[in-house]
Amino acid sequence: MGTCMIIQDNFLNLHHELMDDLLNLKNWKDLNTKATPYAEHLDGDYSWWDGITKPKNVWEKLINLIWIKSFELDVSKISGFEYWCNQTSAGDELDWHQDKDELLYEQKKITVCPKISTVYYGFPHKVNGGYLEIAKEQEDNDIEVERIEPVYNRLVIFDPSLWHRVAPIRSGYRYGFQVNIWEKKPSFLPQDTHRPSQDI
């Protein structure tokens, strides 16, 4: 699958078996509290799923539903899925950035981005602001900014190498579940991990 932008509203049937877990705020809070830091000296945390082993939580089941079942991603061609959630409130924003291997960039100033990024607004939040903004360079070197409202049950797929941000939130609370697909294993993963065979 390429990295063209896809916006799909009402992605999940409201009677889907995952819905109860997604409506449970504890699951959203637990996702970040149980995450792994990128490194001691770097901000940010992540969770990782190889896409082959059985999903062990609602988030990996959701990734499986989005990427393997809905978009029929061939997991033999990737190293896995990095995932986390952003929970932001009034006054918060996430400044312009690219999703990249942060440890590699910090150590060697080399920018390596995941292949595809996914944002899913899976909790019925009420938020004013908090748009996902994606900057695209045009042929005349002008920059066009695409603004995507954080609508409940909306799925957004885009190229994470494009500069993007979360615009300031004026009121309310915003819940976004993020997934990055990595073709090659990023350096922040423990180097002694081995991907299981699909035959297992």
PDB file of N, CA, C and O in Angstrom, residues 54-100:
ATOM      1  N   LYS A  54      -0.098 -13.415  18.263  1.00  0.00           N
ATOM      2  CA  LYS A  54      -1.503 -13.143  18.552  1.00  0.00           C
ATOM      3  C   LYS A  54      -1.649 -11.799  19.266  1.00  0.00           C
ATOM      4  O   LYS A  54      -0.917 -11.514  20.218  1.00  0.00           O
ATOM      5  N   PRO A  55      -2.585 -10.944  18.832  1.00  0.00           N
ATOM      6  CA  PRO A  55      -2.789  -9.658  19.523  1.00  0.00           C
ATOM      7  C   PRO A  55      -3.087  -9.874  20.998  1.00  0.00           C
ATOM      8  O   PRO A  55      -3.906 -10.723  21.353  1.00  0.00           O
ATOM      9  N   LYS A  56      -2.421  -9.098  21.865  1.00  0.00           N
ATOM     10  CA  LYS A  56      -2.546  -9.320  23.305  1.00  0.00           C
ATOM     11  C   LYS A  56      -3.381  -8.267  24.017  1.00  0.00           C
ATOM     12  O   LYS A  56      -3.584  -8.346  25.228  1.00  0.00           O
ATOM     13  N   ASN A  57      -3.862  -7.266  23.285  1.00  0.00           N
ATOM     14  CA  ASN A  57      -4.685  -6.230  23.915  1.00  0.00           C
ATOM     15  C   ASN A  57      -5.595  -5.601  22.862  1.00  0.00           C
ATOM     16  O   ASN A  57      -5.505  -5.923  21.669  1.00  0.00           O
ATOM     17  N   VAL A  58      -6.453  -4.700  23.314  1.00  0.00           N
ATOM     18  CA  VAL A  58      -7.411  -4.075  22.392  1.00  0.00           C
ATOM     19  C   VAL A  58      -6.707  -3.302  21.285  1.00  0.00           C
ATOM     20  O   VAL A  58      -7.180  -3.247  20.146  1.00  0.00           O
ATOM     21  N   TRP A  59      -5.542  -2.740  21.584  1.00  0.00           N
ATOM     22  CA  TRP A  59      -4.829  -1.920  20.605  1.00  0.00           C
ATOM     23  C   TRP A  59      -4.263  -2.774  19.476  1.00  0.00           C
ATOM     24  O   TRP A  59      -4.334  -2.383  18.305  1.00  0.00           O
ATOM     25  N   GLU A  60      -3.712  -3.911  19.813  1.00  0.00           N
ATOM     26  CA  GLU A  60      -3.184  -4.797  18.776  1.00  0.00           C
ATOM     27  C   GLU A  60      -4.322  -5.442  17.981  1.00  0.00           C
ATOM     28  O   GLU A  60      -4.193  -5.675  16.773  1.00  0.00           O
ATOM     29  N   LYS A  61      -5.448  -5.679  18.643  1.00  0.00           N
ATOM     30  CA  LYS A  61      -6.623  -6.164  17.912  1.00  0.00           C
ATOM     31  C   LYS A  61      -7.118  -5.098  16.935  1.00  0.00           C
ATOM     32  O   LYS A  61      -7.536  -5.402  15.818  1.00  0.00           O
ATOM     33  N   LEU A  62      -7.055  -3.833  17.359  1.00  0.00           N
ATOM     34  CA  LEU A  62      -7.475  -2.740  16.494  1.00  0.00           C
ATOM     35  C   LEU A  62      -6.527  -2.589  15.300  1.00  0.00           C
ATOM     36  O   LEU A  62      -6.961  -2.397  14.161  1.00  0.00           O
ATOM     37  N   ILE A  63      -5.222  -2.679  15.559  1.00  0.00           N
ATOM     38  CA  ILE A  63      -4.248  -2.639  14.458  1.00  0.00           C
ATOM     39  C   ILE A  63      -4.505  -3.770  13.477  1.00  0.00           C
ATOM     40  O   ILE A  63      -4.478  -3.578  12.255  1.00  0.00           O
ATOM     41  N   ASN A  64      -4.746  -4.948  14.011  1.00  0.00           N
ATOM     42  CA  ASN A  64      -5.038  -6.108  13.169  1.00  0.00           C
ATOM     43  C   ASN A  64      -6.273  -5.860  12.303  1.00  0.00           C
ATOM     44  O   ASN A  64      -6.289  -6.166  11.104  1.00  0.00           O
ATOM     45  N   LEU A  65      -7.297  -5.255  12.906  1.00  0.00           N
ATOM     46  CA  LEU A  65      -8.525  -4.971  12.170  1.00  0.00           C
ATOM     47  C   LEU A  65      -8.281  -3.929  11.076  1.00  0.00           C
ATOM     48  O   LEU A  65      -8.737  -4.088   9.933  1.00  0.00           O
ATOM     49  N   ILE A  66      -7.533  -2.869  11.422  1.00  0.00           N
ATOM     50  CA  ILE A  66      -7.287  -1.804  10.449  1.00  0.00           C
ATOM     51  C   ILE A  66      -6.399  -2.293   9.317  1.00  0.00           C
ATOM     52  O   ILE A  66      -6.769  -2.209   8.137  1.00  0.00           O
ATOM     53  N   TRP A  67      -5.235  -2.811   9.682  1.00  0.00           N
ATOM     54  CA  TRP A  67      -4.215  -3.035   8.667  1.00  0.00           C
ATOM     55  C   TRP A  67      -4.216  -4.416   8.035  1.00  0.00           C
ATOM     56  O   TRP A  67      -3.979  -4.554   6.831  1.00  0.00           O
ATOM     57  N   ILE A  68      -4.478  -5.438   8.814  1.00  0.00           N
ATOM     58  CA  ILE A  68      -4.393  -6.791   8.263  1.00  0.00           C
ATOM     59  C   ILE A  68      -5.723  -7.232   7.672  1.00  0.00           C
ATOM     60  O   ILE A  68      -5.782  -7.770   6.565  1.00  0.00           O
ATOM     61  N   LYS A  69      -6.810  -6.937   8.380  1.00  0.00           N
ATOM     62  CA  LYS A  69      -8.118  -7.356   7.873  1.00  0.00           C
ATOM     63  C   LYS A  69      -8.705  -6.373   6.868  1.00  0.00           C
ATOM     64  O   LYS A  69      -9.179  -6.775   5.809  1.00  0.00           O
ATOM     65  N   SER A  70      -8.686  -5.067   7.181  1.00  0.00           N
ATOM     66  CA  SER A  70      -9.337  -4.088   6.302  1.00  0.00           C
ATOM     67  C   SER A  70      -8.490  -3.731   5.083  1.00  0.00           C
ATOM     68  O   SER A  70      -8.981  -3.687   3.964  1.00  0.00           O
ATOM     69  N   PHE A  71      -7.193  -3.470   5.296  1.00  0.00           N
ATOM     70  CA  PHE A  71      -6.335  -3.052   4.193  1.00  0.00           C
ATOM     71  C   PHE A  71      -5.439  -4.177   3.665  1.00  0.00           C
ATOM     72  O   PHE A  71      -4.640  -3.957   2.752  1.00  0.00           O
ATOM     73  N   GLU A  72      -5.565  -5.368   4.252  1.00  0.00           N
ATOM     74  CA  GLU A  72      -4.880  -6.572   3.772  1.00  0.00           C
ATOM     75  C   GLU A  72      -3.374  -6.363   3.613  1.00  0.00           C
ATOM     76  O   GLU A  72      -2.767  -6.758   2.618  1.00  0.00           O
ATOM     77  N   LEU A  73      -2.772  -5.732   4.623  1.00  0.00           N
ATOM     78  CA  LEU A  73      -1.335  -5.519   4.619  1.00  0.00           C
ATOM     79  C   LEU A  73      -0.601  -6.854   4.714  1.00  0.00           C
ATOM     80  O   LEU A  73      -0.948  -7.715   5.520  1.00  0.00           O
ATOM     81  N   ASP A  74       0.430  -7.019   3.911  1.00  0.00           N
ATOM     82  CA  ASP A  74       1.278  -8.211   3.945  1.00  0.00           C
ATOM     83  C   ASP A  74       2.320  -8.004   5.036  1.00  0.00           C
ATOM     84  O   ASP A  74       3.303  -7.280   4.846  1.00  0.00           O
ATOM     85  N   VAL A  75       2.115  -8.618   6.201  1.00  0.00           N
ATOM     86  CA  VAL A  75       3.010  -8.377   7.341  1.00  0.00           C
ATOM     87  C   VAL A  75       4.388  -8.994   7.138  1.00  0.00           C
ATOM     88  O   VAL A  75       5.316  -8.671   7.878  1.00  0.00           O
ATOM     89  N   SER A  76       4.543  -9.851   6.131  1.00  0.00           N
ATOM     90  CA  SER A  76       5.866 -10.410   5.863  1.00  0.00           C
ATOM     91  C   SER A  76       6.803  -9.352   5.279  1.00  0.00           C
ATOM     92  O   SER A  76       8.014  -9.548   5.232  1.00  0.00           O
ATOM     93  N   LYS A  77       6.244  -8.213   4.860  1.00  0.00           N
ATOM     94  CA  LYS A  77       7.050  -7.163   4.239  1.00  0.00           C
ATOM     95  C   LYS A  77       7.346  -6.008   5.179  1.00  0.00           C
ATOM     96  O   LYS A  77       7.887  -4.980   4.767  1.00  0.00           O
ATOM     97  N   ILE A  78       6.988  -6.153   6.445  1.00  0.00           N
ATOM     98  CA  ILE A  78       7.281  -5.109   7.429  1.00  0.00           C
ATOM     99  C   ILE A  78       7.958  -5.724   8.648  1.00  0.00           C
ATOM    100  O   ILE A  78       7.958  -6.953   8.815  1.00  0.00           O
ATOM    101  N   SER A  79       8.511  -4.851   9.500  1.00  0.00           N
ATOM    102  CA  SER A  79       9.105  -5.358  10.740  1.00  0.00           C
ATOM    103  C   SER A  79       8.110  -5.303  11.890  1.00  0.00           C
ATOM    104  O   SER A  79       8.237  -6.046  12.858  1.00  0.00           O
ATOM    105  N   GLY A  80       7.105  -4.421  11.779  1.00  0.00           N
ATOM    106  CA  GLY A  80       6.102  -4.368  12.828  1.00  0.00           C
ATOM    107  C   GLY A  80       5.438  -3.012  12.946  1.00  0.00           C
ATOM    108  O   GLY A  80       5.616  -2.124  12.107  1.00  0.00           O
ATOM    109  N   PHE A  81       4.656  -2.888  14.035  1.00  0.00           N
ATOM    110  CA  PHE A  81       3.838  -1.699  14.284  1.00  0.00           C
ATOM    111  C   PHE A  81       4.255  -1.042  15.596  1.00  0.00           C
ATOM    112  O   PHE A  81       4.243  -1.680  16.648  1.00  0.00           O
ATOM    113  N   GLU A  82       4.580   0.231  15.526  1.00  0.00           N
ATOM    114  CA  GLU A  82       4.797   1.051  16.713  1.00  0.00           C
ATOM    115  C   GLU A  82       3.472   1.743  17.029  1.00  0.00           C
ATOM    116  O   GLU A  82       2.828   2.280  16.124  1.00  0.00           O
ATOM    117  N   TYR A  83       3.056   1.728  18.279  1.00  0.00           N
ATOM    118  CA  TYR A  83       1.772   2.365  18.587  1.00  0.00           C
ATOM    119  C   TYR A  83       1.795   3.050  19.950  1.00  0.00           C
ATOM    120  O   TYR A  83       2.552   2.684  20.852  1.00  0.00           O
ATOM    121  N   TRP A  84       0.963   4.061  20.068  1.00  0.00           N
ATOM    122  CA  TRP A  84       0.840   4.850  21.303  1.00  0.00           C
ATOM    123  C   TRP A  84      -0.442   5.677  21.215  1.00  0.00           C
ATOM    124  O   TRP A  84      -1.137   5.643  20.209  1.00  0.00           O
ATOM    125  N   CYS A  85      -0.754   6.409  22.265  1.00  0.00           N
ATOM    126  CA  CYS A  85      -1.897   7.307  22.168  1.00  0.00           C
ATOM    127  C   CYS A  85      -1.528   8.687  22.678  1.00  0.00           C
ATOM    128  O   CYS A  85      -0.679   8.834  23.558  1.00  0.00           O
ATOM    129  N   ASN A  86      -2.126   9.692  22.054  1.00  0.00           N
ATOM    130  CA  ASN A  86      -1.987  11.076  22.504  1.00  0.00           C
ATOM    131  C   ASN A  86      -3.275  11.478  23.200  1.00  0.00           C
ATOM    132  O   ASN A  86      -4.351  11.387  22.614  1.00  0.00           O
ATOM    133  N   GLN A  87      -3.140  11.900  24.454  1.00  0.00           N
ATOM    134  CA  GLN A  87      -4.277  12.413  25.208  1.00  0.00           C
ATOM    135  C   GLN A  87      -3.950  13.868  25.548  1.00  0.00           C
ATOM    136  O   GLN A  87      -3.042  14.135  26.324  1.00  0.00           O
ATOM    137  N   THR A  88      -4.652  14.782  24.910  1.00  0.00           N
ATOM    138  CA  THR A  88      -4.319  16.194  25.039  1.00  0.00           C
ATOM    139  C   THR A  88      -5.554  16.993  25.429  1.00  0.00           C
ATOM    140  O   THR A  88      -6.674  16.648  25.071  1.00  0.00           O
ATOM    141  N   SER A  89      -5.315  18.084  26.147  1.00  0.00           N
ATOM    142  CA  SER A  89      -6.432  18.903  26.644  1.00  0.00           C
ATOM    143  C   SER A  89      -6.174  20.367  26.351  1.00  0.00           C
ATOM    144  O   SER A  89      -5.173  20.723  25.713  1.00  0.00           O
ATOM    145  N   ALA A  90      -7.081  21.227  26.815  1.00  0.00           N
ATOM    146  CA  ALA A  90      -7.032  22.658  26.518  1.00  0.00           C
ATOM    147  C   ALA A  90      -5.649  23.234  26.821  1.00  0.00           C
ATOM    148  O   ALA A  90      -5.084  22.998  27.890  1.00  0.00           O
ATOM    149  N   GLY A  91      -5.120  23.980  25.859  1.00  0.00           N
ATOM    150  CA  GLY A  91      -3.797  24.577  26.006  1.00  0.00           C
ATOM    151  C   GLY A  91      -2.683  23.725  25.433  1.00  0.00           C
ATOM    152  O   GLY A  91      -1.580  24.213  25.200  1.00  0.00           O
ATOM    153  N   ASP A  92      -2.957  22.436  25.200  1.00  0.00           N
ATOM    154  CA  ASP A  92      -1.933  21.539  24.664  1.00  0.00           C
ATOM    155  C   ASP A  92      -1.846  21.656  23.148  1.00  0.00           C
ATOM    156  O   ASP A  92      -2.821  21.983  22.472  1.00  0.00           O
ATOM    157  N   GLU A  93      -0.678  21.364  22.639  1.00  0.00           N
ATOM    158  CA  GLU A  93      -0.482  21.223  21.208  1.00  0.00           C
ATOM    159  C   GLU A  93       0.741  20.333  21.002  1.00  0.00           C
ATOM    160  O   GLU A  93       1.539  20.128  21.916  1.00  0.00           O
ATOM    161  N   LEU A  94       0.875  19.794  19.816  1.00  0.00           N
ATOM    162  CA  LEU A  94       2.047  19.007  19.454  1.00  0.00           C
ATOM    163  C   LEU A  94       2.668  19.712  18.260  1.00  0.00           C
ATOM    164  O   LEU A  94       2.060  19.777  17.192  1.00  0.00           O
ATOM    165  N   ASP A  95       3.865  20.242  18.438  1.00  0.00           N
ATOM    166  CA  ASP A  95       4.453  21.120  17.436  1.00  0.00           C
ATOM    167  C   ASP A  95       4.824  20.357  16.155  1.00  0.00           C
ATOM    168  O   ASP A  95       4.804  19.120  16.117  1.00  0.00           O
ATOM    169  N   TRP A  96       5.187  21.106  15.121  1.00  0.00           N
ATOM    170  CA  TRP A  96       5.528  20.525  13.826  1.00  0.00           C
ATOM    171  C   TRP A  96       6.666  19.514  13.967  1.00  0.00           C
ATOM    172  O   TRP A  96       7.673  19.784  14.631  1.00  0.00           O
ATOM    173  N   HIS A  97       6.511  18.370  13.330  1.00  0.00           N
ATOM    174  CA  HIS A  97       7.509  17.310  13.427  1.00  0.00           C
ATOM    175  C   HIS A  97       7.296  16.288  12.309  1.00  0.00           C
ATOM    176  O   HIS A  97       6.263  16.288  11.647  1.00  0.00           O
ATOM    177  N   GLN A  98       8.278  15.442  12.124  1.00  0.00           N
ATOM    178  CA  GLN A  98       8.144  14.228  11.328  1.00  0.00           C
ATOM    179  C   GLN A  98       8.206  13.057  12.290  1.00  0.00           C
ATOM    180  O   GLN A  98       8.952  13.097  13.270  1.00  0.00           O
ATOM    181  N   ASP A  99       7.459  12.000  12.014  1.00  0.00           N
ATOM    182  CA  ASP A  99       7.654  10.766  12.774  1.00  0.00           C
ATOM    183  C   ASP A  99       8.916  10.117  12.227  1.00  0.00           C
ATOM    184  O   ASP A  99       9.056   9.934  11.009  1.00  0.00           O
ATOM    185  N   LYS A 100       9.818   9.763  13.120  1.00  0.00           N
ATOM    186  CA  LYS A 100      11.089   9.200  12.667  1.00  0.00           C
ATOM    187  C   LYS A 100      11.686   8.337  13.772  1.00  0.00           C
ATOM    188  O   LYS A 100      11.178   8.296  14.894  1.00  0.00           O
TER     189      LYS A 100
END
